[in-house]
Amino acid sequence: SAVISQKPSRDICQRGTSLTIQCQVDSQVTMMFWYRQQPGQSLTLIATANQGSEATYESGFVIDKFPISRPNLTFSTLTVSNMSPEDSSIYLCSVEKSQGNTDTQYFGPGTRLTVL
Amino acid sequence: GEDVEQSLFLSVREGDSSVINCTYTDSSSTYLYWYKQEPGAGLQLLTYIFSNMDMKQDQRLTVLLNKKDKHLSLRIADTQTGDSAIYFCAEKVGGSYIPTFGRGTSLIVHP
């Protein structure tokens, strides 16, 4: 398994500002993922972050709005830029590790963001 | 429609069994997962089943897979108040490393 921590755990931000969320894993992993979870909705993948290359963004998400860093194999950041109330959500960091005979995703505790 | 569907709410009495259902559409699913999310927390992997299995048991948890009907269920025996949480079903399709999640079923356990 993997132990994942995120900072901050929650924040309330003003419209137009930016927030950087940090994700730390207790072991080296190749792939890290950033998800958004809106109330009553499923998890939506924002992007996949590999160390040493640019993040790969899913449809509907762009680098200017959600820049991602992946400086090493245990750490990543997601920035939510120029925030609006529509960005209010839980942001989850995830990693993929082997569990038995499958690769499984493990999740951090999430960052609860409220934009006023 | 959504690729993975779950009912949104389930209410059970403490001590009873809970059955959370999930349907999926992709017949090439390789692995199916159940995650639990407690209030204010991230998703915790509960169990998973390979698509060539039809049942997996782990203590109070029983996973049943009907591949013909593309139906997955999670049974929790002797449900406790600590089992109150949102349960997410997810499928992983061969060739993809990203699972597809359902919207989650909110399980409410009352005395």
PDB file of C-alpha atoms in Angstrom:
ATOM      1  CA  SER A   1       0.000   0.000   0.000  1.00  0.00           C
ATOM      2  CA  ALA A   2       0.982   3.653   0.118  1.00  0.00           C
ATOM      3  CA  VAL A   3       0.648   6.392   2.716  1.00  0.00           C
ATOM      4  CA  ILE A   4      -0.235   9.693   1.114  1.00  0.00           C
ATOM      5  CA  SER A   5      -0.512  13.097   2.766  1.00  0.00           C
ATOM      6  CA  GLN A   6      -1.910  16.306   1.342  1.00  0.00           C
ATOM      7  CA  LYS A   7      -1.568  19.936   2.368  1.00  0.00           C
ATOM      8  CA  PRO A   8      -3.640  21.898   3.067  1.00  0.00           C
ATOM      9  CA  SER A   9      -6.483  19.674   4.215  1.00  0.00           C
ATOM     10  CA  ARG A  10      -8.932  22.493   3.536  1.00  0.00           C
ATOM     11  CA  ASP A  11      -8.918  26.147   2.538  1.00  0.00           C
ATOM     12  CA  ILE A  12     -11.295  28.997   1.848  1.00  0.00           C
ATOM     13  CA  CYS A  13     -10.066  31.275  -0.907  1.00  0.00           C
ATOM     14  CA  GLN A  14     -11.135  34.438  -2.633  1.00  0.00           C
ATOM     15  CA  ARG A  15     -12.150  34.545  -6.277  1.00  0.00           C
ATOM     16  CA  GLY A  16      -9.235  35.295  -8.598  1.00  0.00           C
ATOM     17  CA  THR A  17      -6.517  33.920  -6.305  1.00  0.00           C
ATOM     18  CA  SER A  18      -4.520  30.695  -6.704  1.00  0.00           C
ATOM     19  CA  LEU A  19      -3.936  27.781  -4.358  1.00  0.00           C
ATOM     20  CA  THR A  20      -1.175  25.174  -4.521  1.00  0.00           C
ATOM     21  CA  ILE A  21      -1.923  21.743  -3.085  1.00  0.00           C
ATOM     22  CA  GLN A  22       0.930  19.484  -2.072  1.00  0.00           C
ATOM     23  CA  CYS A  23       0.968  15.695  -2.185  1.00  0.00           C
ATOM     24  CA  GLN A  24       3.625  13.576  -0.461  1.00  0.00           C
ATOM     25  CA  VAL A  25       3.954   9.785  -0.740  1.00  0.00           C
ATOM     26  CA  ASP A  26       5.890   7.549   1.631  1.00  0.00           C
ATOM     27  CA  SER A  27       7.578   5.620  -1.195  1.00  0.00           C
ATOM     28  CA  GLN A  28       8.756   6.220  -4.739  1.00  0.00           C
ATOM     29  CA  VAL A  29       6.053   5.895  -7.372  1.00  0.00           C
ATOM     30  CA  THR A  30       6.139   6.342 -11.102  1.00  0.00           C
ATOM     31  CA  MET A  31       2.653   7.697 -11.647  1.00  0.00           C
ATOM     32  CA  MET A  32       0.746  10.226  -9.582  1.00  0.00           C
ATOM     33  CA  PHE A  33      -2.749  11.395 -10.356  1.00  0.00           C
ATOM     34  CA  TRP A  34      -4.880  14.402  -9.463  1.00  0.00           C
ATOM     35  CA  TYR A  35      -8.645  14.044  -9.203  1.00  0.00           C
ATOM     36  CA  ARG A  36     -11.510  16.398  -8.503  1.00  0.00           C
ATOM     37  CA  GLN A  37     -14.529  15.247  -6.534  1.00  0.00           C
ATOM     38  CA  GLN A  38     -17.545  17.531  -6.645  1.00  0.00           C
ATOM     39  CA  PRO A  39     -20.469  16.976  -4.245  1.00  0.00           C
ATOM     40  CA  GLY A  40     -22.588  14.036  -5.294  1.00  0.00           C
ATOM     41  CA  GLN A  41     -20.392  13.361  -8.282  1.00  0.00           C
ATOM     42  CA  SER A  42     -17.916  10.713  -9.235  1.00  0.00           C
ATOM     43  CA  LEU A  43     -14.189  11.300  -9.223  1.00  0.00           C
ATOM     44  CA  THR A  44     -12.969  13.166 -12.277  1.00  0.00           C
ATOM     45  CA  LEU A  45      -9.361  12.721 -13.330  1.00  0.00           C
ATOM     46  CA  ILE A  46      -7.639  16.064 -13.929  1.00  0.00           C
ATOM     47  CA  ALA A  47      -4.204  14.886 -14.981  1.00  0.00           C
ATOM     48  CA  THR A  48      -1.484  12.269 -14.678  1.00  0.00           C
ATOM     49  CA  ALA A  49       1.918  13.413 -13.461  1.00  0.00           C
ATOM     50  CA  ASN A  50       5.111  11.506 -14.225  1.00  0.00           C
ATOM     51  CA  GLN A  51       8.467  12.599 -12.917  1.00  0.00           C
ATOM     52  CA  GLY A  52      10.635  14.209 -15.532  1.00  0.00           C
ATOM     53  CA  SER A  53       7.904  14.954 -18.060  1.00  0.00           C
ATOM     54  CA  GLU A  54       4.969  17.289 -18.444  1.00  0.00           C
ATOM     55  CA  ALA A  55       1.687  16.231 -16.948  1.00  0.00           C
ATOM     56  CA  THR A  56      -0.942  14.687 -19.212  1.00  0.00           C
ATOM     57  CA  TYR A  57      -4.291  16.458 -18.899  1.00  0.00           C
ATOM     58  CA  GLU A  58      -7.722  14.975 -19.430  1.00  0.00           C
ATOM     59  CA  SER A  59     -10.319  16.529 -21.663  1.00  0.00           C
ATOM     60  CA  GLY A  60     -11.684  19.717 -20.132  1.00  0.00           C
ATOM     61  CA  PHE A  61      -8.589  20.484 -18.056  1.00  0.00           C
ATOM     62  CA  VAL A  62      -5.695  22.690 -19.179  1.00  0.00           C
ATOM     63  CA  ILE A  63      -2.235  23.416 -17.876  1.00  0.00           C
ATOM     64  CA  ASP A  64      -2.817  27.162 -17.511  1.00  0.00           C
ATOM     65  CA  LYS A  65      -5.661  26.529 -15.080  1.00  0.00           C
ATOM     66  CA  PHE A  66      -4.186  23.513 -13.263  1.00  0.00           C
ATOM     67  CA  PRO A  67      -0.383  23.628 -13.468  1.00  0.00           C
ATOM     68  CA  ILE A  68       1.257  20.553 -11.969  1.00  0.00           C
ATOM     69  CA  SER A  69       4.775  19.937 -10.754  1.00  0.00           C
ATOM     70  CA  ARG A  70       6.452  16.570 -10.217  1.00  0.00           C
ATOM     71  CA  PRO A  71       9.994  17.297  -9.056  1.00  0.00           C
ATOM     72  CA  ASN A  72      10.748  13.788  -7.754  1.00  0.00           C
ATOM     73  CA  LEU A  73       9.255  10.337  -7.282  1.00  0.00           C
ATOM     74  CA  THR A  74       7.549  11.064  -3.942  1.00  0.00           C
ATOM     75  CA  PHE A  75       6.082  14.551  -4.393  1.00  0.00           C
ATOM     76  CA  SER A  76       3.720  16.514  -6.610  1.00  0.00           C
ATOM     77  CA  THR A  77       1.817  19.789  -6.505  1.00  0.00           C
ATOM     78  CA  LEU A  78      -1.396  20.910  -8.168  1.00  0.00           C
ATOM     79  CA  THR A  79      -2.182  24.609  -8.463  1.00  0.00           C
ATOM     80  CA  VAL A  80      -5.728  25.814  -8.978  1.00  0.00           C
ATOM     81  CA  SER A  81      -5.267  29.173 -10.724  1.00  0.00           C
ATOM     82  CA  ASN A  82      -7.505  32.220 -10.963  1.00  0.00           C
ATOM     83  CA  MET A  83     -10.136  30.491  -8.886  1.00  0.00           C
ATOM     84  CA  SER A  84     -13.886  30.914  -9.235  1.00  0.00           C
ATOM     85  CA  PRO A  85     -16.688  29.456  -7.082  1.00  0.00           C
ATOM     86  CA  GLU A  86     -17.045  26.660  -9.657  1.00  0.00           C
ATOM     87  CA  ASP A  87     -13.631  25.379  -8.543  1.00  0.00           C
ATOM     88  CA  SER A  88     -15.004  24.612  -5.085  1.00  0.00           C
ATOM     89  CA  SER A  89     -14.432  20.894  -4.739  1.00  0.00           C
ATOM     90  CA  ILE A  90     -12.358  18.207  -3.062  1.00  0.00           C
ATOM     91  CA  TYR A  91      -9.026  17.652  -4.784  1.00  0.00           C
ATOM     92  CA  LEU A  92      -7.504  14.203  -4.353  1.00  0.00           C
ATOM     93  CA  CYS A  93      -3.990  13.015  -5.021  1.00  0.00           C
ATOM     94  CA  SER A  94      -3.565   9.364  -5.961  1.00  0.00           C
ATOM     95  CA  VAL A  95      -0.723   6.963  -6.750  1.00  0.00           C
ATOM     96  CA  GLU A  96      -0.596   3.585  -8.399  1.00  0.00           C
ATOM     97  CA  LYS A  97       1.126   0.683  -6.683  1.00  0.00           C
ATOM     98  CA  SER A  98       1.116  -3.070  -7.041  1.00  0.00           C
ATOM     99  CA  GLN A  99      -1.348  -4.915  -4.822  1.00  0.00           C
ATOM    100  CA  GLY A 100      -1.284  -8.652  -5.332  1.00  0.00           C
ATOM    101  CA  ASN A 101      -1.451  -9.240  -9.063  1.00  0.00           C
ATOM    102  CA  THR A 102      -2.952  -5.886  -9.986  1.00  0.00           C
ATOM    103  CA  ASP A 103      -1.882  -2.248  -9.938  1.00  0.00           C
ATOM    104  CA  THR A 104      -4.179  -0.367  -7.597  1.00  0.00           C
ATOM    105  CA  GLN A 105      -4.793   3.278  -6.941  1.00  0.00           C
ATOM    106  CA  TYR A 106      -4.334   4.658  -3.435  1.00  0.00           C
ATOM    107  CA  PHE A 107      -5.682   8.031  -2.427  1.00  0.00           C
ATOM    108  CA  GLY A 108      -4.661  10.860  -0.166  1.00  0.00           C
ATOM    109  CA  PRO A 109      -7.114  12.382   2.332  1.00  0.00           C
ATOM    110  CA  GLY A 110      -8.066  15.169  -0.046  1.00  0.00           C
ATOM    111  CA  THR A 111      -8.035  18.953   0.046  1.00  0.00           C
ATOM    112  CA  ARG A 112     -11.424  20.579   0.505  1.00  0.00           C
ATOM    113  CA  LEU A 113     -11.445  23.894  -1.352  1.00  0.00           C
ATOM    114  CA  THR A 114     -14.128  26.545  -1.025  1.00  0.00           C
ATOM    115  CA  VAL A 115     -13.955  29.588  -3.290  1.00  0.00           C
ATOM    116  CA  LEU A 116     -15.968  32.644  -2.301  1.00  0.00           C
TER     117      LEU A 116
ATOM    118  CA  GLY B   1     -25.295   6.952 -19.776  1.00  0.00           C
ATOM    119  CA  GLU B   2     -22.517   6.615 -17.241  1.00  0.00           C
ATOM    120  CA  ASP B   3     -20.030   3.770 -17.562  1.00  0.00           C
ATOM    121  CA  VAL B   4     -20.376   2.752 -13.915  1.00  0.00           C
ATOM    122  CA  GLU B   5     -23.703   3.194 -12.146  1.00  0.00           C
ATOM    123  CA  GLN B   6     -24.624   2.920  -8.504  1.00  0.00           C
ATOM    124  CA  SER B   7     -27.656   3.854  -6.487  1.00  0.00           C
ATOM    125  CA  LEU B   8     -26.952   6.980  -4.462  1.00  0.00           C
ATOM    126  CA  PHE B   9     -28.275   5.988  -1.038  1.00  0.00           C
ATOM    127  CA  LEU B  10     -28.753   2.900   1.125  1.00  0.00           C
ATOM    128  CA  SER B  11     -30.094   2.851   4.660  1.00  0.00           C
ATOM    129  CA  VAL B  12     -29.772  -0.215   6.906  1.00  0.00           C
ATOM    130  CA  ARG B  13     -30.235  -1.085  10.536  1.00  0.00           C
ATOM    131  CA  GLU B  14     -27.207  -1.889  12.656  1.00  0.00           C
ATOM    132  CA  GLY B  15     -26.563  -5.640  12.664  1.00  0.00           C
ATOM    133  CA  ASP B  16     -28.281  -6.259   9.336  1.00  0.00           C
ATOM    134  CA  SER B  17     -26.467  -7.035   6.094  1.00  0.00           C
ATOM    135  CA  SER B  18     -25.904  -4.287   3.521  1.00  0.00           C
ATOM    136  CA  VAL B  19     -25.778  -4.951  -0.183  1.00  0.00           C
ATOM    137  CA  ILE B  20     -24.424  -2.221  -2.432  1.00  0.00           C
ATOM    138  CA  ASN B  21     -24.923  -2.765  -6.142  1.00  0.00           C
ATOM    139  CA  CYS B  22     -23.016  -1.538  -9.171  1.00  0.00           C
ATOM    140  CA  THR B  23     -23.430  -2.014 -12.900  1.00  0.00           C
ATOM    141  CA  TYR B  24     -20.851  -1.327 -15.575  1.00  0.00           C
ATOM    142  CA  THR B  25     -20.944  -1.275 -19.343  1.00  0.00           C
ATOM    143  CA  ASP B  26     -17.504  -2.303 -20.571  1.00  0.00           C
ATOM    144  CA  SER B  27     -17.283  -6.053 -21.058  1.00  0.00           C
ATOM    145  CA  SER B  28     -13.490  -5.854 -21.291  1.00  0.00           C
ATOM    146  CA  SER B  29     -13.175  -4.896 -17.625  1.00  0.00           C
ATOM    147  CA  THR B  30     -10.230  -6.661 -16.043  1.00  0.00           C
ATOM    148  CA  TYR B  31     -10.457  -5.620 -12.416  1.00  0.00           C
ATOM    149  CA  LEU B  32     -13.309  -4.226 -10.358  1.00  0.00           C
ATOM    150  CA  TYR B  33     -12.797  -2.386  -7.100  1.00  0.00           C
ATOM    151  CA  TRP B  34     -14.676  -1.215  -4.063  1.00  0.00           C
ATOM    152  CA  TYR B  35     -13.475   1.887  -2.234  1.00  0.00           C
ATOM    153  CA  LYS B  36     -14.780   3.392   1.006  1.00  0.00           C
ATOM    154  CA  GLN B  37     -14.756   7.128   1.757  1.00  0.00           C
ATOM    155  CA  GLU B  38     -15.462   8.231   5.301  1.00  0.00           C
ATOM    156  CA  PRO B  39     -16.470  11.850   5.957  1.00  0.00           C
ATOM    157  CA  GLY B  40     -13.568  14.233   5.441  1.00  0.00           C
ATOM    158  CA  ALA B  41     -11.239  11.481   4.254  1.00  0.00           C
ATOM    159  CA  GLY B  42      -9.841  10.161   0.999  1.00  0.00           C
ATOM    160  CA  LEU B  43     -10.799   6.905  -0.657  1.00  0.00           C
ATOM    161  CA  GLN B  44      -9.679   3.696   1.022  1.00  0.00           C
ATOM    162  CA  LEU B  45      -9.367   0.538  -1.062  1.00  0.00           C
ATOM    163  CA  LEU B  46     -11.596  -2.128   0.480  1.00  0.00           C
ATOM    164  CA  THR B  47     -11.246  -4.982  -1.955  1.00  0.00           C
ATOM    165  CA  TYR B  48     -10.970  -5.865  -5.611  1.00  0.00           C
ATOM    166  CA  ILE B  49     -11.930  -8.788  -7.809  1.00  0.00           C
ATOM    167  CA  PHE B  50     -10.451 -10.054 -11.037  1.00  0.00           C
ATOM    168  CA  SER B  51     -12.943 -10.376 -13.871  1.00  0.00           C
ATOM    169  CA  ASN B  52     -12.504 -14.146 -14.163  1.00  0.00           C
ATOM    170  CA  MET B  53     -13.719 -14.630 -10.590  1.00  0.00           C
ATOM    171  CA  ASP B  54     -17.333 -14.628  -9.500  1.00  0.00           C
ATOM    172  CA  MET B  55     -16.904 -14.259  -5.761  1.00  0.00           C
ATOM    173  CA  LYS B  56     -14.394 -13.008  -3.241  1.00  0.00           C
ATOM    174  CA  GLN B  57     -14.783 -13.014   0.533  1.00  0.00           C
ATOM    175  CA  ASP B  58     -12.754 -11.007   3.020  1.00  0.00           C
ATOM    176  CA  GLN B  59     -13.985 -11.144   6.613  1.00  0.00           C
ATOM    177  CA  ARG B  60     -17.336  -9.293   6.657  1.00  0.00           C
ATOM    178  CA  LEU B  61     -17.094  -8.334   3.002  1.00  0.00           C
ATOM    179  CA  THR B  62     -18.346 -10.469   0.111  1.00  0.00           C
ATOM    180  CA  VAL B  63     -17.977  -9.346  -3.475  1.00  0.00           C
ATOM    181  CA  LEU B  64     -20.135 -10.993  -6.134  1.00  0.00           C
ATOM    182  CA  LEU B  65     -19.502 -10.516  -9.832  1.00  0.00           C
ATOM    183  CA  ASN B  66     -21.997 -11.434 -12.550  1.00  0.00           C
ATOM    184  CA  LYS B  67     -19.991 -10.854 -15.678  1.00  0.00           C
ATOM    185  CA  LYS B  68     -22.852 -11.785 -18.015  1.00  0.00           C
ATOM    186  CA  ASP B  69     -25.057  -9.049 -16.530  1.00  0.00           C
ATOM    187  CA  LYS B  70     -22.097  -6.731 -15.824  1.00  0.00           C
ATOM    188  CA  HIS B  71     -23.217  -6.498 -12.219  1.00  0.00           C
ATOM    189  CA  LEU B  72     -21.023  -6.184  -9.142  1.00  0.00           C
ATOM    190  CA  SER B  73     -22.179  -6.182  -5.542  1.00  0.00           C
ATOM    191  CA  LEU B  74     -20.608  -5.629  -2.150  1.00  0.00           C
ATOM    192  CA  ARG B  75     -22.211  -7.325   0.829  1.00  0.00           C
ATOM    193  CA  ILE B  76     -21.291  -6.170   4.321  1.00  0.00           C
ATOM    194  CA  ALA B  77     -22.333  -8.628   7.014  1.00  0.00           C
ATOM    195  CA  ASP B  78     -23.331  -7.438  10.496  1.00  0.00           C
ATOM    196  CA  THR B  79     -23.237  -3.783   9.446  1.00  0.00           C
ATOM    197  CA  GLN B  80     -21.962  -1.405  12.127  1.00  0.00           C
ATOM    198  CA  THR B  81     -22.269   2.351  12.542  1.00  0.00           C
ATOM    199  CA  GLY B  82     -18.593   2.610  11.614  1.00  0.00           C
ATOM    200  CA  ASP B  83     -19.498   1.278   8.180  1.00  0.00           C
ATOM    201  CA  SER B  84     -21.399   4.494   7.428  1.00  0.00           C
ATOM    202  CA  ALA B  85     -19.563   6.010   4.489  1.00  0.00           C
ATOM    203  CA  ILE B  86     -19.700   6.472   0.726  1.00  0.00           C
ATOM    204  CA  TYR B  87     -18.809   3.333  -1.223  1.00  0.00           C
ATOM    205  CA  PHE B  88     -17.401   3.697  -4.729  1.00  0.00           C
ATOM    206  CA  CYS B  89     -17.390   0.998  -7.349  1.00  0.00           C
ATOM    207  CA  ALA B  90     -14.663   1.254 -10.000  1.00  0.00           C
ATOM    208  CA  GLU B  91     -13.694  -0.741 -13.055  1.00  0.00           C
ATOM    209  CA  LYS B  92     -10.405  -0.974 -14.843  1.00  0.00           C
ATOM    210  CA  VAL B  93     -10.513  -1.866 -18.520  1.00  0.00           C
ATOM    211  CA  GLY B  94      -7.713  -3.810 -20.146  1.00  0.00           C
ATOM    212  CA  GLY B  95      -5.091  -1.490 -21.608  1.00  0.00           C
ATOM    213  CA  SER B  96      -5.983   1.417 -19.315  1.00  0.00           C
ATOM    214  CA  TYR B  97      -4.289   2.237 -16.042  1.00  0.00           C
ATOM    215  CA  ILE B  98      -7.041   4.640 -14.966  1.00  0.00           C
ATOM    216  CA  PRO B  99     -10.115   3.127 -13.319  1.00  0.00           C
ATOM    217  CA  THR B 100     -13.588   4.526 -13.989  1.00  0.00           C
ATOM    218  CA  PHE B 101     -15.486   5.346 -10.829  1.00  0.00           C
ATOM    219  CA  GLY B 102     -19.185   5.342 -10.086  1.00  0.00           C
ATOM    220  CA  ARG B 103     -20.816   8.252  -8.268  1.00  0.00           C
ATOM    221  CA  GLY B 104     -20.736   6.434  -4.958  1.00  0.00           C
ATOM    222  CA  THR B 105     -23.421   4.958  -2.701  1.00  0.00           C
ATOM    223  CA  SER B 106     -23.945   6.678   0.614  1.00  0.00           C
ATOM    224  CA  LEU B 107     -24.505   3.978   3.248  1.00  0.00           C
ATOM    225  CA  ILE B 108     -26.349   5.124   6.370  1.00  0.00           C
ATOM    226  CA  VAL B 109     -26.417   2.749   9.329  1.00  0.00           C
ATOM    227  CA  HIS B 110     -28.971   3.506  12.013  1.00  0.00           C
ATOM    228  CA  PRO B 111     -29.513   1.886  15.399  1.00  0.00           C
TER     229      PRO B 111
END
